[in-house]
PDB file of C-alpha atoms in Angstrom:
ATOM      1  CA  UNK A  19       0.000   0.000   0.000  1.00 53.00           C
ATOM      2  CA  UNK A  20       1.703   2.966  -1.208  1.00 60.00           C
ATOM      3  CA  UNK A  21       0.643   6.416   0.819  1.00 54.00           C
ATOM      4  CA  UNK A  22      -0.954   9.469  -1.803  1.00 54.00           C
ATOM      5  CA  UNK A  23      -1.286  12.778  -0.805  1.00 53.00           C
ATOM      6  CA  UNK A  24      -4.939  13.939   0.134  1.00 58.00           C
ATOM      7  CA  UNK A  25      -5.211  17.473   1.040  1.00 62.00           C
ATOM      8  CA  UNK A  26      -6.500  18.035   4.597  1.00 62.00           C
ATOM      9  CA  UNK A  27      -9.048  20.348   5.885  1.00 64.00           C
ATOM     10  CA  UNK A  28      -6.945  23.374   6.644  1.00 70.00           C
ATOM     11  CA  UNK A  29      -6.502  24.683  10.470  1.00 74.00           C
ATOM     12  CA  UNK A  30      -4.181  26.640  12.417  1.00 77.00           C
ATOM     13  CA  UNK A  31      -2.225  23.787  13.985  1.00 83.00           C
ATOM     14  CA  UNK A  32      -2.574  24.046  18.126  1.00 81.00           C
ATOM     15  CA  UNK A  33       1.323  24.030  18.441  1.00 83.00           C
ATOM     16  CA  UNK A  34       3.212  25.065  15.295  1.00 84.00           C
ATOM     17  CA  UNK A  35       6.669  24.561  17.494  1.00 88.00           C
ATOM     18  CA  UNK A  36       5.502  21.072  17.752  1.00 89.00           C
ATOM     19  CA  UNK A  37       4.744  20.103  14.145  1.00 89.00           C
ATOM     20  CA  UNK A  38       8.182  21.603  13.066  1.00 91.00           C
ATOM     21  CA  UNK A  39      10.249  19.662  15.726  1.00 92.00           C
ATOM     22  CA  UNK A  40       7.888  16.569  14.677  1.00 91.00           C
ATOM     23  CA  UNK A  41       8.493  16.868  11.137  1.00 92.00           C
ATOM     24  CA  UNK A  42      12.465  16.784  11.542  1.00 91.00           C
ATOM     25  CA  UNK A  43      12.146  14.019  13.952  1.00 93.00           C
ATOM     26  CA  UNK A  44      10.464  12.267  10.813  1.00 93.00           C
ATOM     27  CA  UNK A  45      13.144  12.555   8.655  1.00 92.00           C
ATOM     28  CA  UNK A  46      15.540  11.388  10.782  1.00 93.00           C
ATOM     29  CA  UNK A  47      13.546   8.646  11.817  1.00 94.00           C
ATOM     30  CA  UNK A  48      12.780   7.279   8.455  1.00 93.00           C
ATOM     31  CA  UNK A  49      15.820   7.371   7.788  1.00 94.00           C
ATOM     32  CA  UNK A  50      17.163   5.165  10.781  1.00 94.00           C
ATOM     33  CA  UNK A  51      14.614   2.958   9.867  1.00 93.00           C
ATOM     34  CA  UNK A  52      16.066   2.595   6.506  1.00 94.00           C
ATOM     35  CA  UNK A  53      19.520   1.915   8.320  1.00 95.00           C
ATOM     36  CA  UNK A  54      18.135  -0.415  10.548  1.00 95.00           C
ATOM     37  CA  UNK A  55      16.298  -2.612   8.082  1.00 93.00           C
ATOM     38  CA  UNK A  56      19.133  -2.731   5.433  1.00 94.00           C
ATOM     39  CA  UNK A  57      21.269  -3.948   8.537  1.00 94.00           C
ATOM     40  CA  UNK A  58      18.454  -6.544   9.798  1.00 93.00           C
ATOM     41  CA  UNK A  59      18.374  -8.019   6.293  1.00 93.00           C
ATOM     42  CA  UNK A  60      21.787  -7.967   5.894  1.00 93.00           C
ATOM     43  CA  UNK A  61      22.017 -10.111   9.288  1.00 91.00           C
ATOM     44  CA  UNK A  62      19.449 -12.467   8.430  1.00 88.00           C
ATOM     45  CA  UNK A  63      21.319 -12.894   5.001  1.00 89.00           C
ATOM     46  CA  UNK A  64      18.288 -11.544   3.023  1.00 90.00           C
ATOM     47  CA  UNK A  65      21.087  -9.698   0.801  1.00 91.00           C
ATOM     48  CA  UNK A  66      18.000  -9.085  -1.556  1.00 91.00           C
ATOM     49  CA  UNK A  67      15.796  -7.318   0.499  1.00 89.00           C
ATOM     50  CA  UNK A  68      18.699  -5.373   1.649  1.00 90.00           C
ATOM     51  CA  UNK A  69      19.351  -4.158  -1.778  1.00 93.00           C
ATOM     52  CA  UNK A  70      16.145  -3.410  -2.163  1.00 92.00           C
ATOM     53  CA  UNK A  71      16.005  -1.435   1.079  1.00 91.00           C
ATOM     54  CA  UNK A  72      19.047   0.593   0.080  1.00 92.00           C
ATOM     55  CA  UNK A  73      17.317   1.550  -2.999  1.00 92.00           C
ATOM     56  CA  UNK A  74      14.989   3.450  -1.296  1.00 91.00           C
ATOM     57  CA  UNK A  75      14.471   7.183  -1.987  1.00 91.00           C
ATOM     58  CA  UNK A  76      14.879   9.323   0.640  1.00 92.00           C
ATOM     59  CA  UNK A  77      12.535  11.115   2.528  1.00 91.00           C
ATOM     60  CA  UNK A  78      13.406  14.523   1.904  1.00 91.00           C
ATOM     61  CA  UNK A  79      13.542  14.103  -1.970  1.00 92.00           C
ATOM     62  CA  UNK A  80      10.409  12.221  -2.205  1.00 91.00           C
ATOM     63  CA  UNK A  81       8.640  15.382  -0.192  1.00 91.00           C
ATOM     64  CA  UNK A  82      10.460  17.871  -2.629  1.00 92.00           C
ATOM     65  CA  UNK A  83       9.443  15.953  -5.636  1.00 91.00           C
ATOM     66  CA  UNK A  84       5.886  16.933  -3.970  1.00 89.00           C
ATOM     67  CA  UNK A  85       6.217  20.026  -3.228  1.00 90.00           C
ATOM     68  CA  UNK A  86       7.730  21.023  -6.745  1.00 91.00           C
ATOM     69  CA  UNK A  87       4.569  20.917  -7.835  1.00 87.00           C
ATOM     70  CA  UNK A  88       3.111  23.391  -5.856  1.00 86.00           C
ATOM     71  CA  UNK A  89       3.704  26.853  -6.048  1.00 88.00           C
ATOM     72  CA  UNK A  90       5.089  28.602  -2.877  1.00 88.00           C
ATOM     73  CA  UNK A  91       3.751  25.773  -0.682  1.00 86.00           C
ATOM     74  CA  UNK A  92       2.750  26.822   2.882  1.00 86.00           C
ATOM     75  CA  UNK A  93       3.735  25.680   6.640  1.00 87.00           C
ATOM     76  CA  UNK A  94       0.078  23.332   6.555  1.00 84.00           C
ATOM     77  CA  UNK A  95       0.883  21.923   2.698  1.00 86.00           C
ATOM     78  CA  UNK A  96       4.410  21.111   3.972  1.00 89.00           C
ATOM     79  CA  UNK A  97       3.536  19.082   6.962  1.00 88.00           C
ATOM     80  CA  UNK A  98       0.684  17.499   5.111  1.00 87.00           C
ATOM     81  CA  UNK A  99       2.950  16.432   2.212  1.00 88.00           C
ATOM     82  CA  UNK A 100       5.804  14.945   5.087  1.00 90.00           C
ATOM     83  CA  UNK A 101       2.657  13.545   6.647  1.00 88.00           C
ATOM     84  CA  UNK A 102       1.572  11.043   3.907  1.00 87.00           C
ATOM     85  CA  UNK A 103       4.926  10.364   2.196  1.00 88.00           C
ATOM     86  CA  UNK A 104       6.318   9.094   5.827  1.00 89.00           C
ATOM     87  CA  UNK A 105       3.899   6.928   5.620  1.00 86.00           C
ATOM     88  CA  UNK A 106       5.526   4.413   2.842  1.00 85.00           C
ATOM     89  CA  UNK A 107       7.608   1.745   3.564  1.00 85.00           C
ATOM     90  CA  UNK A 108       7.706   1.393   7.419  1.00 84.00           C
ATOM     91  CA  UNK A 109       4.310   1.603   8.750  1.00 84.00           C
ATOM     92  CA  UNK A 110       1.824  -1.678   7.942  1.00 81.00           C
ATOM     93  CA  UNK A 111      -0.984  -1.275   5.942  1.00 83.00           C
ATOM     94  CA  UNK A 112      -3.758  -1.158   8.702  1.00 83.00           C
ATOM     95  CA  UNK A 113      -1.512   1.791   9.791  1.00 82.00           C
ATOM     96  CA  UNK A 114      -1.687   3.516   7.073  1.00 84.00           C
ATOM     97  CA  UNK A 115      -4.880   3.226   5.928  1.00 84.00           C
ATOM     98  CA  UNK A 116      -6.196   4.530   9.125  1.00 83.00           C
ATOM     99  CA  UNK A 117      -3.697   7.693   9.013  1.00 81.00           C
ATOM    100  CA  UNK A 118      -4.638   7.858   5.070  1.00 80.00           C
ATOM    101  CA  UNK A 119      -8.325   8.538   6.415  1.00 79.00           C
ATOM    102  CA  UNK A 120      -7.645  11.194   8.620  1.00 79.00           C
ATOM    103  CA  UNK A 121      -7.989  14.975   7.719  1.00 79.00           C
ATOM    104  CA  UNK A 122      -6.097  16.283  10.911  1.00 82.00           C
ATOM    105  CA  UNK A 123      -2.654  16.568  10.017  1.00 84.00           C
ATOM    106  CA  UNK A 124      -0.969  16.877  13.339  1.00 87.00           C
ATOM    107  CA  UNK A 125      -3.175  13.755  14.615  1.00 86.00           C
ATOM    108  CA  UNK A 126      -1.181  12.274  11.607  1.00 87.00           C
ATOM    109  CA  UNK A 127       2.496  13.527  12.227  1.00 89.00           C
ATOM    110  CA  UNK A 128       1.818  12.360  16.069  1.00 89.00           C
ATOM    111  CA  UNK A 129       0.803   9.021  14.757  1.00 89.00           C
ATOM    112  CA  UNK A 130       3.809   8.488  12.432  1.00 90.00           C
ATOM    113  CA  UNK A 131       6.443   9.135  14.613  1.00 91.00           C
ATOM    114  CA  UNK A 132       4.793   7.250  17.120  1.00 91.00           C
ATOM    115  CA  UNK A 133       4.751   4.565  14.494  1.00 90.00           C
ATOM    116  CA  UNK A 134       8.387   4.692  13.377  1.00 92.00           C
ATOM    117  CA  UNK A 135      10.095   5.423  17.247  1.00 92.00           C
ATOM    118  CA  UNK A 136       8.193   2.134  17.775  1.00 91.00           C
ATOM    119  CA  UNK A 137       9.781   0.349  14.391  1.00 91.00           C
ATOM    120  CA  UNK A 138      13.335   1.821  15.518  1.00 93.00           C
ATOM    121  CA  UNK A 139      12.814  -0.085  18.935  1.00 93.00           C
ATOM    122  CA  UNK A 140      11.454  -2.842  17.624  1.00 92.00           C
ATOM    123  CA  UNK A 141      14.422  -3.375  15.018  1.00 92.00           C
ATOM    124  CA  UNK A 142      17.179  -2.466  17.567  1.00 93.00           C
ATOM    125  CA  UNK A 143      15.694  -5.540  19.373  1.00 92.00           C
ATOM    126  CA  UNK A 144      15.812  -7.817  16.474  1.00 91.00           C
ATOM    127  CA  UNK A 145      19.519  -6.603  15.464  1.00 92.00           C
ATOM    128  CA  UNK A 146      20.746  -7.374  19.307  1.00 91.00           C
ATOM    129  CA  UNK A 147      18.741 -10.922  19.513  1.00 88.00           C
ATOM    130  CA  UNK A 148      20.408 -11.889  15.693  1.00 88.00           C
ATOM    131  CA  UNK A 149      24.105 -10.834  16.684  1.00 88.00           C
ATOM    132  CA  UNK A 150      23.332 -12.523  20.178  1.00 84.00           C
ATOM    133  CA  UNK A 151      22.374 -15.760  18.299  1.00 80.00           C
ATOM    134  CA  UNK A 152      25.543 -15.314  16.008  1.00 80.00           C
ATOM    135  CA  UNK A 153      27.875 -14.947  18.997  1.00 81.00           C
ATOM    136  CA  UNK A 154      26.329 -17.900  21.262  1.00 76.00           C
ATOM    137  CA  UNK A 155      24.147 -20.676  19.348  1.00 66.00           C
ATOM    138  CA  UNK A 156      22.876 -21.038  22.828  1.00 66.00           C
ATOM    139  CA  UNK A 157      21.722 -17.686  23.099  1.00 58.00           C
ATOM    140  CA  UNK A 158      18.557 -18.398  20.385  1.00 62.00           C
ATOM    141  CA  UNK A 159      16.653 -20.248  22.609  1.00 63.00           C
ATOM    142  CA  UNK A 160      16.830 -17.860  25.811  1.00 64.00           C
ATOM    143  CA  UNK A 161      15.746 -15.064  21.989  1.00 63.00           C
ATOM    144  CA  UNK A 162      13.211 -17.337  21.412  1.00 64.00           C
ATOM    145  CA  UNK A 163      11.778 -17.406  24.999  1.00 65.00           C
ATOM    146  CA  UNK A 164      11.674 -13.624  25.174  1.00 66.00           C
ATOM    147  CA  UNK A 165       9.912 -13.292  21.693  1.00 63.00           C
ATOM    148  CA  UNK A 166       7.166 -15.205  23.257  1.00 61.00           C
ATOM    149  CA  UNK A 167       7.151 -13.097  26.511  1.00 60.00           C
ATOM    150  CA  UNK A 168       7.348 -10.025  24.189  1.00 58.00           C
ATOM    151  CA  UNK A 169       4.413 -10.979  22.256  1.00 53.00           C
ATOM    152  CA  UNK A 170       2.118 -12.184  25.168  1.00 52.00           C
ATOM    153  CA  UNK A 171       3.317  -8.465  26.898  1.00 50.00           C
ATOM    154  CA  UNK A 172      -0.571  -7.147  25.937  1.00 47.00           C
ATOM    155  CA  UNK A 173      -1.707  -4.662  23.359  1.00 42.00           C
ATOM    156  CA  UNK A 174       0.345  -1.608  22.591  1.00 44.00           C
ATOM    157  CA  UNK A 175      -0.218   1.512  23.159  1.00 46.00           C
ATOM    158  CA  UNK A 176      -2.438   1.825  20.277  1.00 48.00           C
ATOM    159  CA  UNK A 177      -4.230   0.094  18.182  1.00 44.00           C
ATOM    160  CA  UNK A 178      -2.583   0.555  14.673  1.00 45.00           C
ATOM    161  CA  UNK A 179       0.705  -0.702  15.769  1.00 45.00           C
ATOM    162  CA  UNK A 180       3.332  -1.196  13.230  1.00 47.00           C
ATOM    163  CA  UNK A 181       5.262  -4.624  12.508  1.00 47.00           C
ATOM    164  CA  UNK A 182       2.106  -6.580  13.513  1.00 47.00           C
ATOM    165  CA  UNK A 183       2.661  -6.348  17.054  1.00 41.00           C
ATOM    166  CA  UNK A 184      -0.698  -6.136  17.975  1.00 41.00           C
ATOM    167  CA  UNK A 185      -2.022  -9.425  17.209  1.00 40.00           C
ATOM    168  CA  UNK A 186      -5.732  -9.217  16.101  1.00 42.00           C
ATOM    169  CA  UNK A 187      -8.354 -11.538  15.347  1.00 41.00           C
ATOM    170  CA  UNK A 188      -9.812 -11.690  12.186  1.00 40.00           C
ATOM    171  CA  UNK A 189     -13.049  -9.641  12.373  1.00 41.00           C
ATOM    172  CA  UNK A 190     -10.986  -6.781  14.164  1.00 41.00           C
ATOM    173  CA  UNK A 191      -9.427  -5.637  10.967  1.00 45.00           C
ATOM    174  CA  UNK A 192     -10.338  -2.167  11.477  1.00 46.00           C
ATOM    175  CA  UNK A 193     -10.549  -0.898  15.062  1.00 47.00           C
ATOM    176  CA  UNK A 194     -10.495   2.797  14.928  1.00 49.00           C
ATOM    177  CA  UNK A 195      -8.241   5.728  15.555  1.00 52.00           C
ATOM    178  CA  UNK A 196      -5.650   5.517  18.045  1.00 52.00           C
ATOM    179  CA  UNK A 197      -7.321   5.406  21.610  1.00 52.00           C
ATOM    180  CA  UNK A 198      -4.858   7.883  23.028  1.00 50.00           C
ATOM    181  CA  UNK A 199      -6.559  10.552  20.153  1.00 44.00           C
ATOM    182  CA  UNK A 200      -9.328  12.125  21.898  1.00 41.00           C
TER     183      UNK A 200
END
């Protein structure tokens, strides 16, 4: 599911400070999510992927591209543009159709980073349990054992986790915005 700008309904956003720091913090995220992955793959010898992940575009170019087309764009077309192009590659689909329905863009900034802190964490687990298993066969069983206490931890913090780490049941496909969104 690839992410294409929608224009939102246009307000004054309630802290401006806020949705510039957030918007930096995407870039950089997405792009140590890039880092991360192409190193993941690389560890689990999926050289393919990794190529694949290195051939991504990044962030910043992928927003200009959008913003080339628009003449003079403002504060509220910038963030909405960062908005829905963070969106590709690192959030899962139920993710980002949710955020892809949304009109408020800071509820969607808020949501993304959220998203992508969580996929940094989540792959700077995976990296240490992988070189852990390289350096002491041994070690993949005691990996294995906290995977399963990991997954059994209870829901996350919202319900459009990334990486599938909310496990759901097949009729709750869709279930809503984010509870912490009021």
């Amino acid at each position: 599911v690839r992410a294409v700008p929608w224009w939102d309904q246009r307000r004054p956003f309630s802290d401006s400070a806020a949705v510039k720091e957030t918007l930096g913090a995407l870039h950089s995220l997405v792009d140590r999510c890039n880092k991360l992955e192409l190193k993941y793959r690389q560890l689990q010898g999926r050289f393919h992927q990794a190529h694949l992940v290195s051939l991504r575009t990044p962030l910043g170019s992928v927003v200009s591209e959008h913003l080339a087309d628009l003449e003079d764009p403002s504060e509220a077309e910038t963030a909405e543009i960062v908005s829905f192009c963070a969106l590709d590659h690192h959030l899962d689909a139920r993710t980002r159709c949710w955020a892809n329905s949304q009109q408020d863009t800071e509820m969607r900034l808020d949501l993304v980073r959220r998203a992508l802190e969580a996929k940094v964490k989540k792959l700077q687990g995976e990296i240490r349990a992988l070189r852990a298993i390289e350096e002491d066969p041994r070690a993949s069983a005691a990996a294995a054992a906290a995977a399963a206490a990991a997954a059994s931890a209870g829901p996350p913090p919202h319900p459009a986790a990334p990486l599938g780490i909310n496990q759901e049941e097949p009729e709750d496909i869709y279930a809503g915005p984010p509870t912490t969104f009021g």
